[in-house]
XYZ file of C-alpha atoms in Angstrom:
577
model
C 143.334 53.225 158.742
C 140.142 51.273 157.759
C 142.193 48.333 156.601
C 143.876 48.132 159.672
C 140.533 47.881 161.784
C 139.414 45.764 159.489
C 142.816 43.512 160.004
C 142.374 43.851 163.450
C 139.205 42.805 163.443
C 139.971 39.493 161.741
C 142.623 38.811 164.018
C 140.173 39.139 166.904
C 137.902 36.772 165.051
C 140.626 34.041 164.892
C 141.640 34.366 168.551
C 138.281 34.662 170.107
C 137.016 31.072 168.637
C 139.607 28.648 170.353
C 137.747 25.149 169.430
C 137.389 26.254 165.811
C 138.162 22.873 164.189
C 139.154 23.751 160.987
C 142.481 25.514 162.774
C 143.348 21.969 163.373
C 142.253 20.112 160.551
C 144.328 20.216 156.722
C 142.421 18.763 153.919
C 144.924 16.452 151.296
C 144.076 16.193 147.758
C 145.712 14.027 145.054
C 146.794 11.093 147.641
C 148.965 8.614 145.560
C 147.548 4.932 145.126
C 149.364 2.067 145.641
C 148.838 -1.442 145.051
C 149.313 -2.818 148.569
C 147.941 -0.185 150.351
C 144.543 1.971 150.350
C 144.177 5.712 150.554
C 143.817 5.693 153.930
C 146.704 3.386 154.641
C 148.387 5.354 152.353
C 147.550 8.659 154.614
C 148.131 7.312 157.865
C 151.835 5.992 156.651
C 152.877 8.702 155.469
C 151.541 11.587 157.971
C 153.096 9.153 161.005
C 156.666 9.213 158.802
C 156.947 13.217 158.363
C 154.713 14.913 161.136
C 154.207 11.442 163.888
C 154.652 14.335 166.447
C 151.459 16.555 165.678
C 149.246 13.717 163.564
C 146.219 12.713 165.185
C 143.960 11.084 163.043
C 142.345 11.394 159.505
C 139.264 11.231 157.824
C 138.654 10.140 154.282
C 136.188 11.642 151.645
C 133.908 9.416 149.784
C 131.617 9.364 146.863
C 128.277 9.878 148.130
C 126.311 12.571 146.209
C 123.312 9.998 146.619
C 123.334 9.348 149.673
C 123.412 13.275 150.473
C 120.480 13.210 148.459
C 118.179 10.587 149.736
C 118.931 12.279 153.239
C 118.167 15.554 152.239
C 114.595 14.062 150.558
C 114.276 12.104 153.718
C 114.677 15.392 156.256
C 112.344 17.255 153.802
C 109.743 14.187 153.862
C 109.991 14.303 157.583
C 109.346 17.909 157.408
C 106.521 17.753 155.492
C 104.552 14.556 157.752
C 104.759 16.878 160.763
C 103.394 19.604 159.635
C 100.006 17.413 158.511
C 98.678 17.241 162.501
C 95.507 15.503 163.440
C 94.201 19.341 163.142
C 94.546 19.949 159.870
C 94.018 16.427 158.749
C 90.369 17.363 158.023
C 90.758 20.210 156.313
C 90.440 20.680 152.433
C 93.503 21.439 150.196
C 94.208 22.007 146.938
C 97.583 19.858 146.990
C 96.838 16.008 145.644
C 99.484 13.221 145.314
C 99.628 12.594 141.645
C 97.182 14.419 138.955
C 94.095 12.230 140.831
C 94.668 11.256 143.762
C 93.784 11.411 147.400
C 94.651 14.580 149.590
C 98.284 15.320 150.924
C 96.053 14.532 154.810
C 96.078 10.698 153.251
C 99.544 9.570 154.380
C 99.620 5.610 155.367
C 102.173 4.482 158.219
C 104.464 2.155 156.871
C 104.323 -1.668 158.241
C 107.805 -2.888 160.320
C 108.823 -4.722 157.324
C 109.426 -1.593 155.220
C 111.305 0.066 158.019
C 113.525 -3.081 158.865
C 114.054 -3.044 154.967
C 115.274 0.350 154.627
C 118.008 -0.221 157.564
C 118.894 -3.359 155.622
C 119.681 -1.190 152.624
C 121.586 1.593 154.545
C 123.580 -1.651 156.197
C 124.615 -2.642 152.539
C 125.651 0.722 151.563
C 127.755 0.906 154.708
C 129.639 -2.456 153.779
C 130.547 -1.103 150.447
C 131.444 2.378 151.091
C 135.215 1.404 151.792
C 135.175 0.284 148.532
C 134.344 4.056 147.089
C 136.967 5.980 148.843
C 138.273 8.670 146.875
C 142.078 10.105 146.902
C 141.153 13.027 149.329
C 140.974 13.257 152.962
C 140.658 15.507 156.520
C 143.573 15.397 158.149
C 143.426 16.073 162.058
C 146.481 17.955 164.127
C 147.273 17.766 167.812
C 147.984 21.496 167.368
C 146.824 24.498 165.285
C 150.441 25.251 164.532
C 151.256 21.474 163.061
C 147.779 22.065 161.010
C 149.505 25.759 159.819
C 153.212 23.919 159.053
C 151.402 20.819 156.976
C 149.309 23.411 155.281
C 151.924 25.613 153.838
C 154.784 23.120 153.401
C 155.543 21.475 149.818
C 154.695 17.878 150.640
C 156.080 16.226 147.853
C 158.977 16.404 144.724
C 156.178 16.476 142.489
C 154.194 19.185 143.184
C 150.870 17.411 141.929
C 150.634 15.205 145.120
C 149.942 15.495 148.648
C 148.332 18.700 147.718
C 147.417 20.290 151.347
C 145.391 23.342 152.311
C 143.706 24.517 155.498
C 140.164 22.902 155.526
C 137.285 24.965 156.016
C 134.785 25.432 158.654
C 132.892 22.659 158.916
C 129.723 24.236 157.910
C 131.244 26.452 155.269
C 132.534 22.684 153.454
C 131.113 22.746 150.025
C 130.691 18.759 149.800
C 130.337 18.198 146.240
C 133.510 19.861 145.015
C 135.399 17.310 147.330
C 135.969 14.713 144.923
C 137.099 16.783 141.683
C 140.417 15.920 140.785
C 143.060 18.092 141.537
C 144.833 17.881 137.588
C 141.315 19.437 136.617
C 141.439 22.464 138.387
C 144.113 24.157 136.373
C 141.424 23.207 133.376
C 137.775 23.702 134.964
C 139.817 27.246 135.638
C 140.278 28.307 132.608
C 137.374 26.969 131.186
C 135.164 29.138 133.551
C 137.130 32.345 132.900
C 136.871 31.848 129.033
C 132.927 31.071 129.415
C 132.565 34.475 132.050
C 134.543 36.531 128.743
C 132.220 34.935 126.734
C 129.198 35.803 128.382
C 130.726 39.594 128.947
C 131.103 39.946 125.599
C 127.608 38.582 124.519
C 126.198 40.954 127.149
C 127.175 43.794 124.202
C 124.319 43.541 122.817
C 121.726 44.262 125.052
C 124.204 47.248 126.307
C 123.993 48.401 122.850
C 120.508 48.194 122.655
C 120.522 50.497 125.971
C 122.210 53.036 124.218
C 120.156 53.128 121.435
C 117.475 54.394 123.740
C 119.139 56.927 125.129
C 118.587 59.312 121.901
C 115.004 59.237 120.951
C 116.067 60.670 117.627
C 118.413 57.865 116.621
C 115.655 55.801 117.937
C 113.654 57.335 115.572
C 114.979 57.021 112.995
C 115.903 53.379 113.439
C 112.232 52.295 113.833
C 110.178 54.913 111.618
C 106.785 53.567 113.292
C 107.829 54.951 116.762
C 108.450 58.177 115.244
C 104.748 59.788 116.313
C 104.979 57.868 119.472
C 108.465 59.932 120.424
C 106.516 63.394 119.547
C 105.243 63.428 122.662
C 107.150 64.677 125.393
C 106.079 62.251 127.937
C 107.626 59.418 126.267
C 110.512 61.023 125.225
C 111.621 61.225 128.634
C 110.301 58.097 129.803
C 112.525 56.650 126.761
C 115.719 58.566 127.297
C 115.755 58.832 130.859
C 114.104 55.988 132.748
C 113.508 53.496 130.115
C 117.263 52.671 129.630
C 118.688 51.731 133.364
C 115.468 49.501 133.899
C 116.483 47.307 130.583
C 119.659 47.038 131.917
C 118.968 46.072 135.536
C 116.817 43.424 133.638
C 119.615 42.205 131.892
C 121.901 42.117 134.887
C 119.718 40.134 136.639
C 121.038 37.548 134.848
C 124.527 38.013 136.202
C 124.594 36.488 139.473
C 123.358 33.114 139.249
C 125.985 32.494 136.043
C 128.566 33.373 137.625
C 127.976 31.552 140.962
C 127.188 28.370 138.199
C 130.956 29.383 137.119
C 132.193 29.570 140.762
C 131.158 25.991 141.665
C 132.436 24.642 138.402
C 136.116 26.085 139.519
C 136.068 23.174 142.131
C 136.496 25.921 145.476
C 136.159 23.419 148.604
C 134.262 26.122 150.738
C 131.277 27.727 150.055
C 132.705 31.241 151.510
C 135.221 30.606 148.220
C 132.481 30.396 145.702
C 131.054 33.299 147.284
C 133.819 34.936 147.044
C 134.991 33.857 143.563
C 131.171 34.824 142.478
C 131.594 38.243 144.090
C 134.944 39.086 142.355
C 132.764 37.729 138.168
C 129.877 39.927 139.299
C 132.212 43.063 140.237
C 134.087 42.752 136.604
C 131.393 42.155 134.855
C 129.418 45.214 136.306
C 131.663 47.518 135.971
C 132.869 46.538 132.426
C 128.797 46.656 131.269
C 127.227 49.501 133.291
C 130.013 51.855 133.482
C 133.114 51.382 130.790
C 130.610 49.910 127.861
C 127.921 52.683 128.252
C 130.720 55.499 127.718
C 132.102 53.346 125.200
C 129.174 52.959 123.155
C 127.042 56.024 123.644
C 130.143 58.365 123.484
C 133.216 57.194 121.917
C 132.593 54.749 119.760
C 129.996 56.764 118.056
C 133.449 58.901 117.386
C 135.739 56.043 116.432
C 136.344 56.872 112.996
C 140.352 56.073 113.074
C 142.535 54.850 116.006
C 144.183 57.986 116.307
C 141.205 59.034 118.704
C 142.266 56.504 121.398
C 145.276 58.015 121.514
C 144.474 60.523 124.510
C 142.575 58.265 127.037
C 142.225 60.555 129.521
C 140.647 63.338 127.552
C 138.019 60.822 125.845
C 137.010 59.922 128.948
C 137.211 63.426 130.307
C 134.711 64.321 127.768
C 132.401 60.841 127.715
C 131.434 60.370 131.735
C 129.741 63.709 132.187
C 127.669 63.253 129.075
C 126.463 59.699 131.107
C 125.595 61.211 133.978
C 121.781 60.959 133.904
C 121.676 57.409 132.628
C 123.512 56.304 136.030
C 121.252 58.545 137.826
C 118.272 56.970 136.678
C 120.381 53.952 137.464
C 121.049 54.603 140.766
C 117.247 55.253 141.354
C 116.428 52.175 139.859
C 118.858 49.916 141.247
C 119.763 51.047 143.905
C 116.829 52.551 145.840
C 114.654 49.862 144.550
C 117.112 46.862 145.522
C 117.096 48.300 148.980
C 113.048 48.535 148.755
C 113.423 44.651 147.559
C 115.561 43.906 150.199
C 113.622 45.296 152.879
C 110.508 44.002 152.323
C 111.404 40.496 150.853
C 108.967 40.034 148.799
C 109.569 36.240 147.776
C 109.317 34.672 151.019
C 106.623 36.574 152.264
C 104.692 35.361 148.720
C 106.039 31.984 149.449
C 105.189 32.213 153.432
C 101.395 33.474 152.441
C 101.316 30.659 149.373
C 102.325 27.881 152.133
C 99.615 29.050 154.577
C 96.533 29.637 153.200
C 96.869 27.290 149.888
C 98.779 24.661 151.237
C 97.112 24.923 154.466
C 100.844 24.594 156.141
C 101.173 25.550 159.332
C 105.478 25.854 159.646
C 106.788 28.203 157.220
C 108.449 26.995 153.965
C 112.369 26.330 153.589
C 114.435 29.821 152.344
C 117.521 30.346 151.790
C 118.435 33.048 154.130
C 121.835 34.052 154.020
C 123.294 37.376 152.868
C 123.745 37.178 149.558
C 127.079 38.637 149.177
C 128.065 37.578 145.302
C 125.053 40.613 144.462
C 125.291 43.386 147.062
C 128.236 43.594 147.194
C 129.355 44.455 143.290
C 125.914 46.661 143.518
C 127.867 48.724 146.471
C 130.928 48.672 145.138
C 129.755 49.848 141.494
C 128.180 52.859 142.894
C 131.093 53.902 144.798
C 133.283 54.124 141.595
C 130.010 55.621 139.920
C 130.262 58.719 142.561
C 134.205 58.976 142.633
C 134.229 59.162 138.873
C 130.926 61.612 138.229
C 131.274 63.913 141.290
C 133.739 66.609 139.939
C 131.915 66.377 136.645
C 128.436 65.983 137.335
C 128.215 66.930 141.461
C 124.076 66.725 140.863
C 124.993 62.949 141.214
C 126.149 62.744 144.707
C 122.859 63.530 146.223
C 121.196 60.572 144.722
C 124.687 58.536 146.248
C 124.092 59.893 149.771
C 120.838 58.661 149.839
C 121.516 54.886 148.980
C 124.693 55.259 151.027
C 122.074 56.097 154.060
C 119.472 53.965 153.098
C 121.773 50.979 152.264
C 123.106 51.764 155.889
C 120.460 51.267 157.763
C 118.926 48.633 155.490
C 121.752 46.119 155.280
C 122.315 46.501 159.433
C 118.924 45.537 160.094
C 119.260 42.582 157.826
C 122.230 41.219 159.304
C 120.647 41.463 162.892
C 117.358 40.256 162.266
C 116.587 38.483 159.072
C 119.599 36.510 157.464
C 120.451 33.474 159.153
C 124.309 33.206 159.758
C 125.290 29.850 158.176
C 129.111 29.967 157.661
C 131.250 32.764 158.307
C 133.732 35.009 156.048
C 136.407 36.011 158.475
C 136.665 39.413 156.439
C 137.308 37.579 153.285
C 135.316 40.257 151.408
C 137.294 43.394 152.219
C 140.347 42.901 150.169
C 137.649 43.110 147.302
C 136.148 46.006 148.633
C 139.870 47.780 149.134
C 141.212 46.846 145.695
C 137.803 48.184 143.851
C 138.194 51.896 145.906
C 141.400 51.861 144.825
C 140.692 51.267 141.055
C 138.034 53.650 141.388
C 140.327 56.404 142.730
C 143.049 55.758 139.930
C 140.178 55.830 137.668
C 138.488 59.454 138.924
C 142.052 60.665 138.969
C 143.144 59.751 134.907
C 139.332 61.469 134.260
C 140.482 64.287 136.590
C 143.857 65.027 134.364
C 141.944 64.477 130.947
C 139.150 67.367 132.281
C 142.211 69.955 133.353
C 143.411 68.512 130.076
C 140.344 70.039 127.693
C 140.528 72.847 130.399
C 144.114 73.795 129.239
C 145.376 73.611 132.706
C 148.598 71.997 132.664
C 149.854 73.153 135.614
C 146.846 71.204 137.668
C 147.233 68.153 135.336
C 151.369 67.822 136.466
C 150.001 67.787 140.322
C 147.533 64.997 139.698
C 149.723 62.840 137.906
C 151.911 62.330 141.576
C 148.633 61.920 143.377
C 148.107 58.777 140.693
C 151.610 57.539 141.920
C 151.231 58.014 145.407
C 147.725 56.479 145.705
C 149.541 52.947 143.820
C 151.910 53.458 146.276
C 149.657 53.330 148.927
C 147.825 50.605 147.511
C 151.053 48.306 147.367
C 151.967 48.994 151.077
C 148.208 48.031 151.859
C 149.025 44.740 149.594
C 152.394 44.179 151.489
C 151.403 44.928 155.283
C 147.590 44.087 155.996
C 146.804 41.641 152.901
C 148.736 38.014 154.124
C 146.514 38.416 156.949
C 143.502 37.508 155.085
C 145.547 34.764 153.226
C 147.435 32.688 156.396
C 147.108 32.469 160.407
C 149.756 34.444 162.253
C 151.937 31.719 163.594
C 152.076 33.677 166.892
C 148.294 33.812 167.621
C 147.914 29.828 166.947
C 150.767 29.346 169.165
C 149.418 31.068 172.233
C 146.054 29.486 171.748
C 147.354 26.136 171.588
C 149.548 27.104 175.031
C 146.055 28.557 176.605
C 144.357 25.433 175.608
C 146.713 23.234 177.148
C 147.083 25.119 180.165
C 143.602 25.014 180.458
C 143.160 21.281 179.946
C 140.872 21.404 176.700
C 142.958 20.058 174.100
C 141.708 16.463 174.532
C 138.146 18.024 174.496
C 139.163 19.687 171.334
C 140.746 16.508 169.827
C 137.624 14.387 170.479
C 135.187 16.691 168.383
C 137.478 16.739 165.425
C 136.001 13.383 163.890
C 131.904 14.274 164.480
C 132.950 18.213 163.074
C 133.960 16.881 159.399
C 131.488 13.400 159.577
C 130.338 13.576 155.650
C 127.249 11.715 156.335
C 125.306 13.620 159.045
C 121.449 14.141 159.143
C 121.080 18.483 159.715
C 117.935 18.268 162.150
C 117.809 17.291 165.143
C 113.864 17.023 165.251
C 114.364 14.265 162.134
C 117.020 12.048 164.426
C 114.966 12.284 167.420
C 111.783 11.303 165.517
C 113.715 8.852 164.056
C 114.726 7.291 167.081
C 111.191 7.112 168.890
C 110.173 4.850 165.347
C 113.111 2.681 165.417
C 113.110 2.664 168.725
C 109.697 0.345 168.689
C 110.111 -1.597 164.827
C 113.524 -1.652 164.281
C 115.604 -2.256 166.983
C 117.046 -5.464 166.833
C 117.915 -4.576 163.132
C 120.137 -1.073 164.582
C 121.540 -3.688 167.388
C 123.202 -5.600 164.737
C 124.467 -2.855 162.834
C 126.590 -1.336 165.633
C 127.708 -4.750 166.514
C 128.694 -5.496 162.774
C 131.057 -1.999 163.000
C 132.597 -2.166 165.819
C 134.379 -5.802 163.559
C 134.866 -3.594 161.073
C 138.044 -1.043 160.215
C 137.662 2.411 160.917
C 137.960 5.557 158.600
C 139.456 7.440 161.657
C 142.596 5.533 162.953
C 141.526 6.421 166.945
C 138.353 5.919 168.188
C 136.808 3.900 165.870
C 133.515 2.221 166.894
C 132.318 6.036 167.638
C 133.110 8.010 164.194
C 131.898 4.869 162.366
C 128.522 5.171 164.639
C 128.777 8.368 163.656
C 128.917 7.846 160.071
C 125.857 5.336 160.792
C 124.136 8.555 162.577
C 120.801 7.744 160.594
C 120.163 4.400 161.287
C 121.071 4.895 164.958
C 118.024 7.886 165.162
């Protein structure tokens, strides 16, 4: 029943955002070169020969990592002259420019010759950026339905060209992955999946040095000079019961930022997909480190003295998760409780807020990332669900400690969403397919334990009941897969068909078709306080220069086959400010 709220709930999210322009827009990869024609010839011929009755336009990607750059260092330079008033001018601060020089309140305005100069130089790049297309472009739809059709269609023979997907949001475009070629994806791929096994299997050691602390004895004996140290019972508790979970929260720190590395290296388009492929690395490698290598190490393979003890799996592990249970307790306590704690209070930016304001003597609050960060709460949720499915019928003491950081978590994580993160790009539910597959793993999982426990309690007649339950829950689980799942893949065909009908009706489609070009414009300044500044300067030195520019594009061909003198002013957006 949850996964068909949830389902519902995504379908209302697609139907309640009519002007979405990604429902209209399919992004082409691999675009064939010829020698007459040039990738955007190349598009517009052959999108007018196979769909001439829904193509609108197109928009081609280009190489232009520096340029996002020196726009980025130019909206952060702008940031950081208006926030030195005539106020604070005066004031002392501990920030020079260089080792020895002046003050950060000794800027120097620019003469008219640098600022004619620097349009110059963004004029040049414009005349050779046609020369630096690459073979990947936007493609723009008169309807959402001829965007679905291109989408999921086979373009080509050759299954290596005309590669087409539904673009992202415009926000949610992850701009740098753009220009990877689409034969290295099958590669970067597998190179990122080897490297995450890698680092999984590295990651044995500090589990094993977790283990080692949870017997003081062995521990003991493995370092003699500790031995008076662990006569005290103080430390002997400290050692075997807190010690442990905070070395390996420690360790997993280390986790999410790898992975996400991993995730951008894959070459995903949208940033939602990195997310999302950095959610799914995290989850594995969580549950393969905390849970299935810490009853592997501190139980079983302490027993491994032939392979005829994995024979019964069920039993082992019957036997191995209870004898864990304080170690995730202590876990729990330390990271969970104390992640929500973190989370709450967030420490970082307020140090960084405080730094800003009384030792830079800033008066507008730093830059911070703000948005939820999905690829390391989630796992952490997830992880302590199948912790609580698996340890409740053998250690119930657990579930206490759950229900806390269930409530807690709750109440934390709904404030958060409402007041502090900053809602940059949206999911669409993209996330809950995770969340449904993991409950399901960790019910299969609590149920095997369940039949190896009945198992060492000679109950046979309990173990043949719980054996169907395994069977009906996979069951379940494939109808889930079957019915609810393509909706979080594809559009209903239906749904984009009556919103293209209600935008016609309505008279908005033109509306709709005009934005397309400005939503996906790759070279677009982010504030709007930077173009409008921008414009009051070049409004007084460098006008004449700006003048010219526009005049010199509107001779010039346009990367969007209709209205071409306003996407190119578009793409010109920082010399027009």
């Amino acid at each position: 029943m949850n996964y068909k709220s949830i389902t519902n709930l995504r379908l209302a999210y697609i139907s309640r955002v009519p002007a979405n322009p990604s429902h209209f827009t399919v992004f082409v990869r691999s675009i064939p070169s010829f020698m007459q024609d040039s990738y955007t010839d190349s598009v517009k011929k052959y999108f007018m020969k196979y769909y001439a009755s829904s193509y609108l336009s197109h928009q081609m990607v280009h190489r232009c990592g520096k340029v996002h750059k020196l726009l980025t260092d130019a909206e952060k330079m702008y940031k950081m002259l208006k926030s030195t008033t005539d106020e604070n001018q005066g004031k002392p601060s501990f920030v020079r420019c260089g080792l020895c020089g002046e003050m950060t309140s000794s800027f120097r305005i620019l003469s008219d010759e640098n600022n004619v100069k620097t349009n110059n130089e963004v004029h040049n790049f414009e005349l050779t950026r046609n020369q630096k297309e690459y073979p990947a472009a936007f493609v723009f739809f008169k309807t959402r339905y001829g965007a679905f059709t291109a989408s999921q269609v086979l373009q080509s023979s050759n299954p290596m060209l005309w590669v087409t997907d539904l673009a992202p949001d415009p926000c949610d475009v992850y701009w740098s992955n753009l220009c990877i070629p689409y034969r290295q994806l099958w590669i970067r791929r597998i190179a990122t999946l080897i490297a995450a096994i890698a680092f999984m299997l590295l990651f044995l050691i500090p589990v094993t040095v977790v283990q080692a602390l949870t017997d003081a004895g062995r521990l003991a004996r493995t370092f003699p000079f500790l031995k008076k140290i662990l006569k005290w019972k103080f430390m002997t508790q400290v050692v075997e019961g807190y010690l442990p979970s905070v070395i390996l929260m420690l360790f997993l720190y280390t986790a999410p930022p790898l992975m996400m590395l991993f995730s951008a290296v894959e070459g995903s388009i949208s940033r939602i997909g990195r997310k999302r492929s950095a959610c799914c690395k995290v989850l594995y490698f969580t549950i393969w480190n905390v849970f299935f290598v810490n009853i592997f190490s501190g139980t079983i393979l302490k027993q491994l003295d032939s392979l005829s003890y994995l024979k019964n799996i069920p039993i082992r592990l019957g036997q191995a998760v209870p004898s864990q249970a304080i170690l995730f307790m202590t876990y729990i306590m330390t990271s969970g409780w104390a992640s929500l704690s973190v989370e709450l209070l967030q420490p970082f930016m307020l140090l960084a807020n405080l730094f800003s304001r009384y030792i830079l003597k800033k008066e507008t609050p730093p830059d911070g990332t703000l948005s939820f960060p999905y690829h390391t709460e989630v796992p952490r949720v997830l992880l302590f669900g199948l912790i609580g499915l698996t340890c409740s019928v053998l250690a119930p003491l657990i579930t206490p400690f759950l229900l806390v950081y269930f409530t807690l978590a709750y109440l934390v994580y709904r404030n958060q969403f409402l007041n502090v993160y900053i809602e940059k790009y949206k999911s669409g539910g993209q996330f809950w397919p995770i969340a449904h597959n993991s409950t399901i793993f960790s019910l299969v999982l609590a149920q095997i334990i369940a039949i190896g426990v009945f198992g060492l309690k000679k109950s046979p007649v309990a173990s043949g009941f719980t054996i169907p339950l395994v069977i009906c829950t996979l069951l379940f689980n494939e109808y889930c897969r079957q019915r609810f799942y393509p909706v979080f893949k594809k559009y209903p065909a239906e749904v984009l068909m009556d919103m293209d009908f209600q935008d016609e009706q309505n008279g908005r489609m033109e509306e709709i078709h005009g934005q397309l070009p400005v939503a996906y414009c790759q070279f677009t300044v982010t504030s709007p306080d930077f173009c409008r500044s921008g414009h009051s300067v070049l409004h007084d030195t460098g006008k004449n220069a700006v003048d010219s520019e526009i005049k010199d594009l509107e001779n010039r061909p346009s990367l969007v086959d209709s209205e071409p003198l306003e996407e190119n002013q578009q793409h010109m957006n920082v010399s027009k400010c």
